[in-house]
Amino acid sequence: MRISRKNVLLLNHVIERGLVVKDDEKNDGLLSNVPEENLEELKSIAGQYLEKAGLIELNEKLNELGKGK
């Protein structure tokens, strides 16, 4: 699968944000019924895409900038 570097960053952010919502809000949506094992696999996949695209450091820097808001 070919995916742009920008979309790799966006995909990683969406996955991380979705998993944070699951932990914080315990919503009644789809994620509330997903086993923790599957959520960890999603985190792993997102990390692998970042690594393959060489974007781990950039992602960390963007996360740090985002925390300053």
Short mmCIF file of C-alpha atoms in Angstrom, two decimals:
data_model
loop_
_atom_site.label_atom_id
_atom_site.label_comp_id
_atom_site.label_asym_id
_atom_site.label_seq_id
_atom_site.Cartn_x
_atom_site.Cartn_y
_atom_site.Cartn_z
CA MET A 1 0.00 0.00 0.00
CA ARG A 2 1.34 3.44 -0.93
CA ILE A 3 0.47 6.26 1.41
CA SER A 4 1.89 9.77 1.58
CA ARG A 5 4.02 10.82 4.54
CA LYS A 6 1.44 13.44 5.45
CA ASN A 7 -1.29 10.80 5.55
CA VAL A 8 0.90 8.52 7.68
CA LEU A 9 1.14 11.31 10.26
CA LEU A 10 -2.60 11.95 10.07
CA LEU A 11 -3.45 8.26 10.36
CA ASN A 12 -1.21 7.89 13.40
CA HIS A 13 -2.82 10.93 15.03
CA VAL A 14 -6.34 9.66 14.36
CA ILE A 15 -5.52 6.25 15.83
CA GLU A 16 -3.90 7.77 18.92
CA ARG A 17 -6.77 10.20 19.42
CA GLY A 18 -9.39 7.48 19.01
CA LEU A 19 -7.66 5.30 21.57
CA VAL A 20 -7.41 8.17 24.04
CA VAL A 21 -11.17 8.74 23.71
CA LYS A 22 -11.75 5.07 24.50
CA ASP A 23 -9.65 5.29 27.67
CA ASP A 24 -11.02 8.61 28.90
CA GLU A 25 -14.71 8.54 28.04
CA LYS A 26 -15.59 4.83 28.02
CA ASN A 27 -18.10 5.60 25.30
CA ASP A 28 -20.78 3.22 24.12
CA GLY A 29 -19.50 3.16 20.54
CA LEU A 30 -17.58 0.54 18.62
CA LEU A 31 -14.33 0.96 20.56
CA SER A 32 -15.97 0.08 23.87
CA ASN A 33 -16.36 -3.50 22.64
CA VAL A 34 -12.93 -3.96 21.10
CA PRO A 35 -10.53 -6.13 23.12
CA GLU A 36 -7.42 -4.40 24.45
CA GLU A 37 -5.29 -6.78 22.38
CA ASN A 38 -6.76 -5.38 19.16
CA LEU A 39 -6.20 -1.80 20.29
CA GLU A 40 -2.56 -2.56 21.02
CA GLU A 41 -2.26 -4.04 17.53
CA LEU A 42 -3.61 -0.78 16.05
CA LYS A 43 -1.01 1.19 18.01
CA SER A 44 1.67 -1.15 16.72
CA ILE A 45 0.55 -0.78 13.10
CA ALA A 46 0.55 3.01 13.41
CA GLY A 47 4.05 2.90 14.88
CA GLN A 48 5.27 0.64 12.08
CA TYR A 49 3.99 3.07 9.45
CA LEU A 50 5.76 5.94 11.20
CA GLU A 51 8.98 3.95 11.35
CA LYS A 52 8.86 2.89 7.69
CA ALA A 53 8.20 6.48 6.62
CA GLY A 54 11.01 7.80 8.82
CA LEU A 55 8.60 10.04 10.71
CA ILE A 56 9.03 8.98 14.34
CA GLU A 57 11.10 12.02 15.35
CA LEU A 58 8.88 14.44 13.44
CA ASN A 59 5.78 12.93 15.05
CA GLU A 60 7.32 13.33 18.51
CA LYS A 61 8.20 16.97 17.80
CA LEU A 62 4.69 17.68 16.51
CA ASN A 63 3.21 16.06 19.63
CA GLU A 64 5.39 18.28 21.82
CA LEU A 65 4.28 21.38 19.91
CA GLY A 66 0.66 20.30 20.26
CA LYS A 67 1.00 19.98 24.03
CA GLY A 68 1.94 23.64 24.22
CA LYS A 69 -1.59 24.72 23.22
#
